[in-house]
XYZ file of C-alpha atoms in Angstrom:
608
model
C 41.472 1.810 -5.339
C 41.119 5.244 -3.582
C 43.382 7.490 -3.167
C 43.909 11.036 -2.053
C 45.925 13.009 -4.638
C 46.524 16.830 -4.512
C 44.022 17.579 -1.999
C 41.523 15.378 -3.702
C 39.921 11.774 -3.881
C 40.391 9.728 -6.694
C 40.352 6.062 -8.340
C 43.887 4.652 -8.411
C 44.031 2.480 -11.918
C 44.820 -0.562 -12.178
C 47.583 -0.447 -14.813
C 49.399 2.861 -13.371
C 52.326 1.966 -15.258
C 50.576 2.618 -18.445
C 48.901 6.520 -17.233
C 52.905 7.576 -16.122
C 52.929 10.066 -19.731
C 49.420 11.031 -18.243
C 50.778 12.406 -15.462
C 53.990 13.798 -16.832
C 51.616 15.940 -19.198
C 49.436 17.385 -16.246
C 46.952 15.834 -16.769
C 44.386 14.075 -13.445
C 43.483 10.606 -13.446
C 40.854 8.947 -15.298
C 37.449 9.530 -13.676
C 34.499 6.601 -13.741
C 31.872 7.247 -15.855
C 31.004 8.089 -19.527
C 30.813 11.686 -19.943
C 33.662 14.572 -20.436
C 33.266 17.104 -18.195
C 35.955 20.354 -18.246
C 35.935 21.969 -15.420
C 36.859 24.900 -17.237
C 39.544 26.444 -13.870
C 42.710 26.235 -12.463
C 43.825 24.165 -9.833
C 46.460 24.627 -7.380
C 47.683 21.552 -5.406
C 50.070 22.566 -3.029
C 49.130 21.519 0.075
C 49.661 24.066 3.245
C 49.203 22.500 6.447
C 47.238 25.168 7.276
C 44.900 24.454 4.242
C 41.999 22.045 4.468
C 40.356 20.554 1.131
C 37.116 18.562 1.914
C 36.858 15.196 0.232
C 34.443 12.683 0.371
C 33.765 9.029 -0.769
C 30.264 7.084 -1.229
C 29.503 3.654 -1.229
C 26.191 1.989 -2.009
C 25.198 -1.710 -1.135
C 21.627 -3.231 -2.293
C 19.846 -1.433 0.522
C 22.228 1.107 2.559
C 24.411 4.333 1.216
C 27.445 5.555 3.157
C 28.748 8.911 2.431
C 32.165 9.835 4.120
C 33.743 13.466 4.657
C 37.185 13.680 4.971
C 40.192 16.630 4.467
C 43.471 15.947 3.226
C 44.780 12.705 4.972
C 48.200 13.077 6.796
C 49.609 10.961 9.061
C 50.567 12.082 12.833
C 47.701 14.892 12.742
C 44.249 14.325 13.737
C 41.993 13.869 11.231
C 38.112 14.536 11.031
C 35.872 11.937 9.716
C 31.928 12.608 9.259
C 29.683 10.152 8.025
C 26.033 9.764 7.073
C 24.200 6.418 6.656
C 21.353 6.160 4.502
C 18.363 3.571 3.577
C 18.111 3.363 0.179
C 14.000 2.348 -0.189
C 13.486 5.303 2.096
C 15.572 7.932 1.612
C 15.636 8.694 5.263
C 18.896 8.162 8.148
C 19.235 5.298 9.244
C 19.021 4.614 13.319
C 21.222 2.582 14.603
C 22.773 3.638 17.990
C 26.607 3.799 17.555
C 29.119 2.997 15.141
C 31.736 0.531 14.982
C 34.379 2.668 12.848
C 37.440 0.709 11.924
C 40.877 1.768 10.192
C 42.683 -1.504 9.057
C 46.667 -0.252 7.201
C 46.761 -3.062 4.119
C 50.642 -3.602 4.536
C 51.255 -4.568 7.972
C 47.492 -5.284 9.168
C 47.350 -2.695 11.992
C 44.188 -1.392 13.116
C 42.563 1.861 14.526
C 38.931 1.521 16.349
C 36.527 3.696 17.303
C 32.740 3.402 18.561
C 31.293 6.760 17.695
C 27.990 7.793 19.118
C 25.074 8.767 16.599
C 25.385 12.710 16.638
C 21.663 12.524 15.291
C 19.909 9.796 13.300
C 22.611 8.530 10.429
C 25.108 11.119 11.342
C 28.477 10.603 13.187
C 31.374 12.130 13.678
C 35.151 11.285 15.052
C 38.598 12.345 14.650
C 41.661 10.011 14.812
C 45.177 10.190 14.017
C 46.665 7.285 11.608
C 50.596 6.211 13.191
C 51.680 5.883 9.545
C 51.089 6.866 6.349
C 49.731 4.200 3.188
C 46.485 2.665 2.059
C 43.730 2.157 5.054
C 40.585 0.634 4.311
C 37.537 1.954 6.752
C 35.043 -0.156 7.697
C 31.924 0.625 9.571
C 30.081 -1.622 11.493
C 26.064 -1.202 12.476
C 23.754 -2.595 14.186
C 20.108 -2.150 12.629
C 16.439 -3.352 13.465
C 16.746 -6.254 10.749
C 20.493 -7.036 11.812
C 24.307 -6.556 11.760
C 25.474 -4.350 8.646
C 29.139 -3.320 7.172
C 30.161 -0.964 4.814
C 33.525 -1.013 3.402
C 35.494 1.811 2.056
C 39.276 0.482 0.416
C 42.090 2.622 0.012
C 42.204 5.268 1.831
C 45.339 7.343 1.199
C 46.717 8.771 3.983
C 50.253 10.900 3.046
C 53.523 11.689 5.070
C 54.239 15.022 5.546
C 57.329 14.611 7.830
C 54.733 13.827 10.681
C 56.473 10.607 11.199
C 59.262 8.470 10.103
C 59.686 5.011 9.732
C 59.830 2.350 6.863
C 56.199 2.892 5.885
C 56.754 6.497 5.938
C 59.635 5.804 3.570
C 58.226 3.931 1.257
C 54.538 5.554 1.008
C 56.549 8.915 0.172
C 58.679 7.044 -2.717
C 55.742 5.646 -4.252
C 54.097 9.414 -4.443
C 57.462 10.711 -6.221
C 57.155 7.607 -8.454
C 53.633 8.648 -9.381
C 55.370 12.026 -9.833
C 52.989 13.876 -7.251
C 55.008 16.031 -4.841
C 52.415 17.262 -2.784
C 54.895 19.688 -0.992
C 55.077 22.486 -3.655
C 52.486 24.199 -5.769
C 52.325 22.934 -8.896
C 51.416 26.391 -10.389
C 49.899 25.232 -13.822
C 46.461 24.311 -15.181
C 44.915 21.363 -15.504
C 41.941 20.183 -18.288
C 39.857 17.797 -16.203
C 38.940 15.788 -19.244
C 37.346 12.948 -17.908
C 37.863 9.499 -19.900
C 34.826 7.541 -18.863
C 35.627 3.915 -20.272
C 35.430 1.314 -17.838
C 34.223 1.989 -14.314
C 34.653 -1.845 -12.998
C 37.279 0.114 -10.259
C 34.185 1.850 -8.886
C 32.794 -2.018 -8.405
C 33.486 -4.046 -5.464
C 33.750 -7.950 -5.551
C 30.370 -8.474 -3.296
C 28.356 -5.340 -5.850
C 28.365 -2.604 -3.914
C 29.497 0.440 -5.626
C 31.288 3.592 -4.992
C 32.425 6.929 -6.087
C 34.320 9.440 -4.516
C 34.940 13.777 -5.046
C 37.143 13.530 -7.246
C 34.274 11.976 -10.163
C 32.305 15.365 -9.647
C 32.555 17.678 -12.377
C 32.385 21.647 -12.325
C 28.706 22.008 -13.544
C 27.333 19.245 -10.102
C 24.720 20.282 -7.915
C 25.472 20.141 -4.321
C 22.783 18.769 -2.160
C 23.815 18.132 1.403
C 22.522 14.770 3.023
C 21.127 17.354 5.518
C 18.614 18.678 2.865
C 18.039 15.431 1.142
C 16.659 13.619 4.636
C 14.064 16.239 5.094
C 12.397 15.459 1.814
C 13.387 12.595 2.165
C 14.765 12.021 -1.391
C 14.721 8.604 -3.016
C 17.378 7.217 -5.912
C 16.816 4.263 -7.772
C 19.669 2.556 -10.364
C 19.082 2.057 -13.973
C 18.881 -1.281 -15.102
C 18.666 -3.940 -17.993
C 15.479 -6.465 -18.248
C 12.637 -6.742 -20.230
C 10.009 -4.155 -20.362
C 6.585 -3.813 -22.153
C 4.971 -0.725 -23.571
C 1.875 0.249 -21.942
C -1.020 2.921 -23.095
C -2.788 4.608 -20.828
C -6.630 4.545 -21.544
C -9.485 6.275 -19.517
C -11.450 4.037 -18.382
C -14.938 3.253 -16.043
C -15.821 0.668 -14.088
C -19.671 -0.889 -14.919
C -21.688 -3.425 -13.681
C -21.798 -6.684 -15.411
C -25.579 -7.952 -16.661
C -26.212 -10.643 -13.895
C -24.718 -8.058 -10.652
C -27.743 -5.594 -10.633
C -31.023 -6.402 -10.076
C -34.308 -4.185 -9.594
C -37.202 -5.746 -7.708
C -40.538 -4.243 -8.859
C -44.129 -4.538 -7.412
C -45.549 -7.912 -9.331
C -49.311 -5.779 -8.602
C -50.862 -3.113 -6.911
C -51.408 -3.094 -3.108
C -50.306 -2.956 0.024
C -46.571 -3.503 0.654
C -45.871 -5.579 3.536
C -42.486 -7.156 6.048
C -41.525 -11.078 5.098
C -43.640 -13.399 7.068
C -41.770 -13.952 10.576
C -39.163 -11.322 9.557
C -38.425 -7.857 9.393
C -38.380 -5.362 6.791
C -34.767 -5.078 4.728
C -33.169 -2.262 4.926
C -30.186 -0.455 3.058
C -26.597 -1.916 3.158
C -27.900 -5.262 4.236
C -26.674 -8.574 2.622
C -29.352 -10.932 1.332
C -29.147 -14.160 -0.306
C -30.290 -15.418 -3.562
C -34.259 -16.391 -3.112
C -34.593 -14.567 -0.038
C -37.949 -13.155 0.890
C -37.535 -9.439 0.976
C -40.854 -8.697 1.119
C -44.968 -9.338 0.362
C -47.967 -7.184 -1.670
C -51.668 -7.365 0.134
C -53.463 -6.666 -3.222
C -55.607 -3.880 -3.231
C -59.634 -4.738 -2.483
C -62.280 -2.808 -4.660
C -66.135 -1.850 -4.546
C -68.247 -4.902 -2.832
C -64.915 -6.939 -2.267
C -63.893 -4.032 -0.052
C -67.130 -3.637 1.751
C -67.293 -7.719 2.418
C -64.212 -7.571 3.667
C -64.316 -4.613 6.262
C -67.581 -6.156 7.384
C -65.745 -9.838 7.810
C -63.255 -7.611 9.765
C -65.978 -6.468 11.872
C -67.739 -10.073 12.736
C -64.350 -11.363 13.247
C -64.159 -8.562 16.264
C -67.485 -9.547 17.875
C -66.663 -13.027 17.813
C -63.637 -12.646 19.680
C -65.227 -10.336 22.001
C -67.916 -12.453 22.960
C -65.762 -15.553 22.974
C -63.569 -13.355 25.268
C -66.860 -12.724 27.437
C -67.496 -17.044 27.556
C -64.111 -17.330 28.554
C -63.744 -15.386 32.025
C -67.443 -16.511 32.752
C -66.585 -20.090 32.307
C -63.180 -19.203 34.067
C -65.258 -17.655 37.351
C -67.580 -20.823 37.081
C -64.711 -23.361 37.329
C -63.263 -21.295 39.992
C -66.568 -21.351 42.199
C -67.107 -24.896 41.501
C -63.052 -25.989 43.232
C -64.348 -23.908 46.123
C -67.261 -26.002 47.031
C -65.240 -28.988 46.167
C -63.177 -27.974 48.628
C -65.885 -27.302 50.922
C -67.749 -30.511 51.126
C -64.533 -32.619 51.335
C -64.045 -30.930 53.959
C -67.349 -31.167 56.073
C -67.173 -35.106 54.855
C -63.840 -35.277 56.751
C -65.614 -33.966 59.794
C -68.419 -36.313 59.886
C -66.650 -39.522 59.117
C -64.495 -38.684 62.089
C -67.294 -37.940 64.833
C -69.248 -41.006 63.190
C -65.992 -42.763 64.279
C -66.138 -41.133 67.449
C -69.987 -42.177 68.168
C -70.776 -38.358 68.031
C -72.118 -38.472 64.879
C -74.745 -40.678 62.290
C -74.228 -42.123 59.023
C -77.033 -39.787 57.525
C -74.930 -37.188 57.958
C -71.580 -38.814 56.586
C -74.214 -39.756 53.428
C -75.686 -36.420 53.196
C -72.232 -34.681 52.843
C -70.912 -37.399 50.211
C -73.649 -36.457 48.253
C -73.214 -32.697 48.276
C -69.370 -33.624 47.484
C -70.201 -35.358 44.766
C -72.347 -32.482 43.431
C -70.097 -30.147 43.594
C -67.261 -32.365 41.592
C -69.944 -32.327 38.792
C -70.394 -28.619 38.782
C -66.423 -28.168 38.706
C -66.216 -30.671 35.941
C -68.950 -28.735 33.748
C -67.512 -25.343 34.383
C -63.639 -27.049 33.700
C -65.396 -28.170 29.875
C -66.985 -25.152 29.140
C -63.910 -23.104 29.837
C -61.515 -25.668 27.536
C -64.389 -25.127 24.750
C -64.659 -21.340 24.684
C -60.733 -21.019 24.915
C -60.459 -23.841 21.996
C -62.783 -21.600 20.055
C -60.801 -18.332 20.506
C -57.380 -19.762 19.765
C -59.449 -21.123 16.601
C -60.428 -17.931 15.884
C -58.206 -16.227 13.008
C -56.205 -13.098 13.283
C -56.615 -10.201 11.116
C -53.065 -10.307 10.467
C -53.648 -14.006 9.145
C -56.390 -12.644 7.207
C -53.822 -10.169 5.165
C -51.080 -12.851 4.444
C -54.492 -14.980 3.183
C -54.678 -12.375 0.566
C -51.458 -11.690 -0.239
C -50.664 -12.527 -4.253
C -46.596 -12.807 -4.597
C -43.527 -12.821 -2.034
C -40.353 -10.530 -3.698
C -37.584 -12.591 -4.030
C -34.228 -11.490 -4.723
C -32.793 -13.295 -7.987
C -29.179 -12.401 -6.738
C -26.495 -12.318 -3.745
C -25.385 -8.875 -3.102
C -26.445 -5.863 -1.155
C -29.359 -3.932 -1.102
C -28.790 -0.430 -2.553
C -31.818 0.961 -2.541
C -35.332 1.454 -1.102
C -38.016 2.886 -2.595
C -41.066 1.907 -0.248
C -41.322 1.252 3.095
C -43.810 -1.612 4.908
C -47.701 -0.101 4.518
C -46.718 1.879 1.812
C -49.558 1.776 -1.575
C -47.639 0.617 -4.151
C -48.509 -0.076 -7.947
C -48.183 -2.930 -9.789
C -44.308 -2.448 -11.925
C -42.912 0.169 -9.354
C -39.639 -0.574 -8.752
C -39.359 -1.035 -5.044
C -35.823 -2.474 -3.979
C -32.149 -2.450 -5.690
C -29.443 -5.511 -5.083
C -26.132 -5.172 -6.351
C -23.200 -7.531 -6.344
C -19.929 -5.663 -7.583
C -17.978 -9.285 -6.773
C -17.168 -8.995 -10.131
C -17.305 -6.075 -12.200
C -16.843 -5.053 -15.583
C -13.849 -2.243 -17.159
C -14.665 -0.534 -20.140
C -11.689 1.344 -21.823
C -11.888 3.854 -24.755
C -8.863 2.829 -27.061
C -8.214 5.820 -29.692
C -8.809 3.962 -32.900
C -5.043 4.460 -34.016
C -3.619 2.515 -31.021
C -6.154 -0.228 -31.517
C -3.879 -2.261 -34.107
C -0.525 -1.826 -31.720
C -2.181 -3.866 -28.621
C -0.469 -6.885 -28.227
C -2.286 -10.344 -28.688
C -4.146 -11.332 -26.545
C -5.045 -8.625 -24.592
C -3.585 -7.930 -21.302
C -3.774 -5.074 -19.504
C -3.592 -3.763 -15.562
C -5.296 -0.813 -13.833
C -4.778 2.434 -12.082
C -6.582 4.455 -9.399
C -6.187 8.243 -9.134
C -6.111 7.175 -5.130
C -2.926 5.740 -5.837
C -0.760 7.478 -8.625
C 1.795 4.867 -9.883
C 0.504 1.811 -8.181
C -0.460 -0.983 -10.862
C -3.447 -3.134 -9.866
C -3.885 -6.781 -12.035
C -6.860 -8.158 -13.181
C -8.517 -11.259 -12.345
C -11.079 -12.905 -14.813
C -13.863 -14.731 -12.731
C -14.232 -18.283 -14.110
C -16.017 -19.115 -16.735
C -16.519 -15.339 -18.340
C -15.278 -14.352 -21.808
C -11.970 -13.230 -22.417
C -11.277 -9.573 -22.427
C -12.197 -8.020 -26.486
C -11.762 -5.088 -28.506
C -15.100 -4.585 -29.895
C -14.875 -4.666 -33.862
C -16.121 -1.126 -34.677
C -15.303 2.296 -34.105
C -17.446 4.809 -31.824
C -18.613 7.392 -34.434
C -18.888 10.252 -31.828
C -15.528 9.234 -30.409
C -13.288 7.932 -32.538
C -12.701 5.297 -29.619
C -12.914 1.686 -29.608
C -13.941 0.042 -26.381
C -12.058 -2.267 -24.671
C -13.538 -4.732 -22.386
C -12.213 -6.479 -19.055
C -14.377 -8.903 -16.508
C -12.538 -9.076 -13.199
C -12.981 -10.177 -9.787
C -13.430 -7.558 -7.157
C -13.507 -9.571 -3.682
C -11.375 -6.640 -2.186
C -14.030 -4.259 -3.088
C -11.328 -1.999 -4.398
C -14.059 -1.073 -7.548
C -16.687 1.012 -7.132
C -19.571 1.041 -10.363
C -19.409 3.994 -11.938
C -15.848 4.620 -10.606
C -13.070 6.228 -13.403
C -9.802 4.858 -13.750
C -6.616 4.279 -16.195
C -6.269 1.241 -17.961
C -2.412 0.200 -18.864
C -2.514 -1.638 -21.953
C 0.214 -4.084 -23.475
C 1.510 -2.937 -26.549
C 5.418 -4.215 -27.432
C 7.961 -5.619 -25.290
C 11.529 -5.475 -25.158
C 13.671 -7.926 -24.217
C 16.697 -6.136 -22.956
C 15.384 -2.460 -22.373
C 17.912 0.359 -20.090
C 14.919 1.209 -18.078
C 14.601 4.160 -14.948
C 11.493 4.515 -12.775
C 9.115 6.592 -14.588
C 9.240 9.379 -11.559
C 12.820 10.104 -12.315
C 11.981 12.001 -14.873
C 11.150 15.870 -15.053
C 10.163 17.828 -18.285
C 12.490 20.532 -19.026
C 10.752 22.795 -21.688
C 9.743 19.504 -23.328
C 13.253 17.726 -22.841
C 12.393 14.327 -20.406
C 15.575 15.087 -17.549
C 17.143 13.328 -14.740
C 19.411 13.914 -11.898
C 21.967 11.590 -11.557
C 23.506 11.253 -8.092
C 27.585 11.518 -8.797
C 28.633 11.151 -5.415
C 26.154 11.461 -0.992
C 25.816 15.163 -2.404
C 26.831 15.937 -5.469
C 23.963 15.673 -8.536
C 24.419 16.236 -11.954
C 21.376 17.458 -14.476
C 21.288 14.747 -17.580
C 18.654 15.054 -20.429
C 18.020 11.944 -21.806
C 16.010 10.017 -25.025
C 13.336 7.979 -23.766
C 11.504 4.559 -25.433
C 8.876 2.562 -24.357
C 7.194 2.807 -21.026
C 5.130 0.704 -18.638
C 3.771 3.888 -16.109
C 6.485 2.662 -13.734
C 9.396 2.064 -15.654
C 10.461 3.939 -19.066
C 13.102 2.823 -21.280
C 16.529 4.756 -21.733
C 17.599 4.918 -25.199
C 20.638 7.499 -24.754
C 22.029 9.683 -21.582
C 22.121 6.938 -18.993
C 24.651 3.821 -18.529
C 23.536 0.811 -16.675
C 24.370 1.278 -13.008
C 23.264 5.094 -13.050
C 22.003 6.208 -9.908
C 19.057 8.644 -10.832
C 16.918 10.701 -7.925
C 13.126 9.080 -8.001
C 11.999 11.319 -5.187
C 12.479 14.945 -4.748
C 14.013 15.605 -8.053
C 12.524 18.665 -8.422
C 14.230 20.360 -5.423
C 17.524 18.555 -6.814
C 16.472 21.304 -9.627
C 15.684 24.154 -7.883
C 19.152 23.809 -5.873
C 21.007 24.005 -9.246
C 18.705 26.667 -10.509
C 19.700 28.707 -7.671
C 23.464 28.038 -8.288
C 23.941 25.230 -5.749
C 27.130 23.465 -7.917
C 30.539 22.476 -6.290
C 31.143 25.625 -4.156
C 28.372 25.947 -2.424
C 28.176 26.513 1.076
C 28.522 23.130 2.992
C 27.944 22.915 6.976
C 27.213 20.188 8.761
């Protein structure tokens, strides 16, 4: 339960019968956590009306963190409320339009509500004046992309002093003198802020979300405003129990495995030549296993060279002259359908004056017989042009002639790509030069260097995931393609070295691996079943010492050196300086350091 007590916030206990001597003495409440802290000054509570002492309470849920501002609390003045709304996985304001700010008084049920416009992303402001004094709990309702939110902060205290009267103002003001906290007089002593951290289940709500409030921060915090911390943006993450396994960190490179390269060589000397109907390959393309990539025209020497070039030559006056036959047998066969054309035509004539009586039957007869003539011409000349053009198409090309002579096709043995070229089509090539490159990096191979003394603590069997220097912190698994051996330590120890390699087969369909490509392997070593464990980017070296900075309260840090275990590269174990439940900065630590270096604690200057 919250309350505000001289000028401050802080966790009403739940047995307050049994902290009544703790009070009498002077001394403050218990605060919730683990750690003493004194804050080594005096305090004076009296309360002036003219006096404002800042307060503030946060509240974190699984993915949201609400920060309120608030002075002293009195009832029948206006009071000034700011608030900032964070996402957790972010680090950055939330935007969400306006706020639904509600005041709800636990004895009676009354209610104060306000709709308070964003003054910029995550940041909102209002003022209201409570009718009565005693316990309020706020709750803020938003409206975000992913749906309707509410944040709940109990027990607000809000005092009487004389602003109003009535039964609650009676009793609220008893139940302060009970506690023996006048808040009208100065209570003119000092008090050691010795904080008993035992049990923090009041900082706990029944639905997990957790909360702290001003009065938990001790004199040596950091102040970071929410202002500063959404530029970076900063990023906290809680510490937590589970199990966690020890991982080494070995360089690595990636290799081809013996069946995803292959280099295509000349299988004799001679002429290299395209794929019969196709073109030549070129680089980048995808070919298939047993696909032609290209042919060799051996090479021709002494007589076998001269027969040939003069074949080449008798080949070209053949198809010239048959070339020659065919247009004269062409203009033949044309000359012949003309008179074909011309005695059918006189033939017409005179069988139509013979019908007429102008004309004889000789001459009908005499132009039959030139007709038929002339059909016998057109039919010779029609023959001899089908022969000559038979004889042509017959007639092989020289191109023909090459393929003829040509000894092997190159195949490619694999699927893949082609990576390289080393001829083009024409090119003189020898018999054994290496002509084309295919590579499949489907699957790859991952060759680690394990320093021979971390060889025996890798766990059985062998597991391990990657890293890219792309992506720092990122953990990439590995996926054995069926039916290759299982990754293996190789039994002896590099000489040069003092290494022992590792070796992984994994798929590599996302083409995420390049061959030849350096990396970080993350080995298994032990596990731990039940480990306090921190993201591994919470942590900064001071002169050797592994540090966080725990958020205490929306702006308030303190620096903790801890004692770490094992570690995954994400997550590293906490042995002492953390509690479970620890909210530690992930993101933007370092200028959570240079703030304190520069002497940004409790005082500091803080405008909003």
């Amino acid at each position: 339960m919250i309350s505000t007590l001289m000028g401050r916030t802080s966790v009403r206990p739940l047995f307050l019968a049994a902290l009544l001597p703790l009070f009498i003495a002077g001394c403050s409440l218990p605060k919730v956590t683990e750690h003493t802290h004194d804050h080594g000054h005096d305090h004076d509570h009296g309360h002036e009306h003219g006096e404002e002492e800042e307060s503030s309470v946060t509240l974190w849920t699984d993915q949201l963190e609400g920060h309120v501002e608030f002075g002293h609390l009195d009832a029948g003045t206006p009071q000034e409320f700011t608030l900032h709304i964070t996402r957790l996985d972010s680090g950055l304001p939330v935007d969400a339009g306006d706020a639904v700010l509600q005041w709800k008084k636990e004895s009676d049920g009354s209610t104060l509500d306000v709709r308070v416009p964003a003054v910029r992303p995550g940041n909102y402001k209002t003022t209201v004046t409570f009718p009565a004094p005693g316990h309020w709990d706020l709750t803020v309702k938003l409206s975000l992309a992913d749906g309707e939110v509410q944040l709940i902060f109990p027990d607000l205290d809000i005092h009487d002093h004389g602003h109003t009267d009535g039964p609650d103002a009676v009793h609220d003001h008893a139940h302060d003198q009970e506690e023996g906290h006048d808040h009208d007089h100065d209570h003119g002593e000092d008090h050691d802020h010795d904080h008993d951290h035992g049990d923090d289940s009041d900082h706990v709500h029944a639905d997990g979300t957790v909360y702290a409030s001003s009065e938990d921060v001790p004199g040596n915090a950091i102040f970071f405003s929410k202002e500063q911390q959404w530029v970076l943006p900063l990023v906290t993450a809680q510490a937590f129990r589970g199990g966690l396994v020890e991982r080494y960190r070995i360089p690595a490179t990636v290799q081809e495995t013996p069946h995803s390269r292959a280099a295509l060589t000349a299988p004799l000397s001679g002429r290299l030549l395209p794929p019969e109907g196709g073109s030549f390959p070129g680089i980048g393309e995808e070919v298939e296993e047993g696909q032609v990539l290209a042919g060799v025209l051996p090479t021709l020497q002494g007589g076998e060279a001269l027969a040939r070039e003069s074949n080449i030559h008798s080949l070209q006056g053949q198809r010239t002259e048959l070339a020659v036959q065919a247009a004269q047998a062409r203009g033949d066969a044309e000359r012949a359908r003309a008179l074909v054309q011309q005695h059918a035509s006189a033939l017409d004539r005179a069988e139509r004056l013979q019908v007429a009586k102008a004309g004889s039957q000789r001459e009908v007869e005499e132009q039959r017989s030139a007709l038929a003539s002339a059909q016998a011409l057109l039919r010779e000349a029609e023959q001899t042009e089908a022969q000559v053009r038979k004889a042509l198409a017959a007639l092989p090309t020289l191109e023909s002639r090459e393929e003829e002579g040509v000894a092997a096709w190159i195949r490619s043995p694999i699927t893949g790509r082609i990576t390289r070229l080393a001829a083009g089509p024409g090119t003189q090539v020898d018999g054994g030069q290496m002509l084309i490159e295919v590579v499949n990096a489907d699957e790859v191979l991952i060759e680690g260097q394990v320093p021979e003394v971390l060889a025996p603590a890798l766990s059985r069997p062998l597991h391990a995931c990657y890293e890219l220097p792309a992506f720092p912190g990122e953990l990439f698994e590995m996926e054995a393609p069926e039916g290759e051996r299982e990754p293996w330590l190789q039994p002896q120890v590099k000489e040069e070295s003092r290494t022992v390699p590792l070796i992984f087969y994994t798929r590599n369909q996302e083409e995420r691996l390049r061959i030849g490509m350096t990396l970080t392997l993350l080995a298994d070593g032990k596990k731990e079943e039940d480990a306090l464990q921190i993201p591994h980017s919470a942590l900064v070296d001071e002169n050797g010492i592994p540090t966080v900075y725990v958020m205490l309260t929306g702006e308030h840090f303190q620096k903790r050196p801890i004692r770490t275990g094992i570690s995954d590269g994400v997550m590293t174990e906490v042995l002492d300086g953390l509690q479970e439940g620890d909210r530690v900065v992930v993101r933007g630590a370092y200028a959570v350091r240079l703030a304190g270096l520069a002497g940004g604690g409790v005082g500091s200057a803080h405008v909003h």
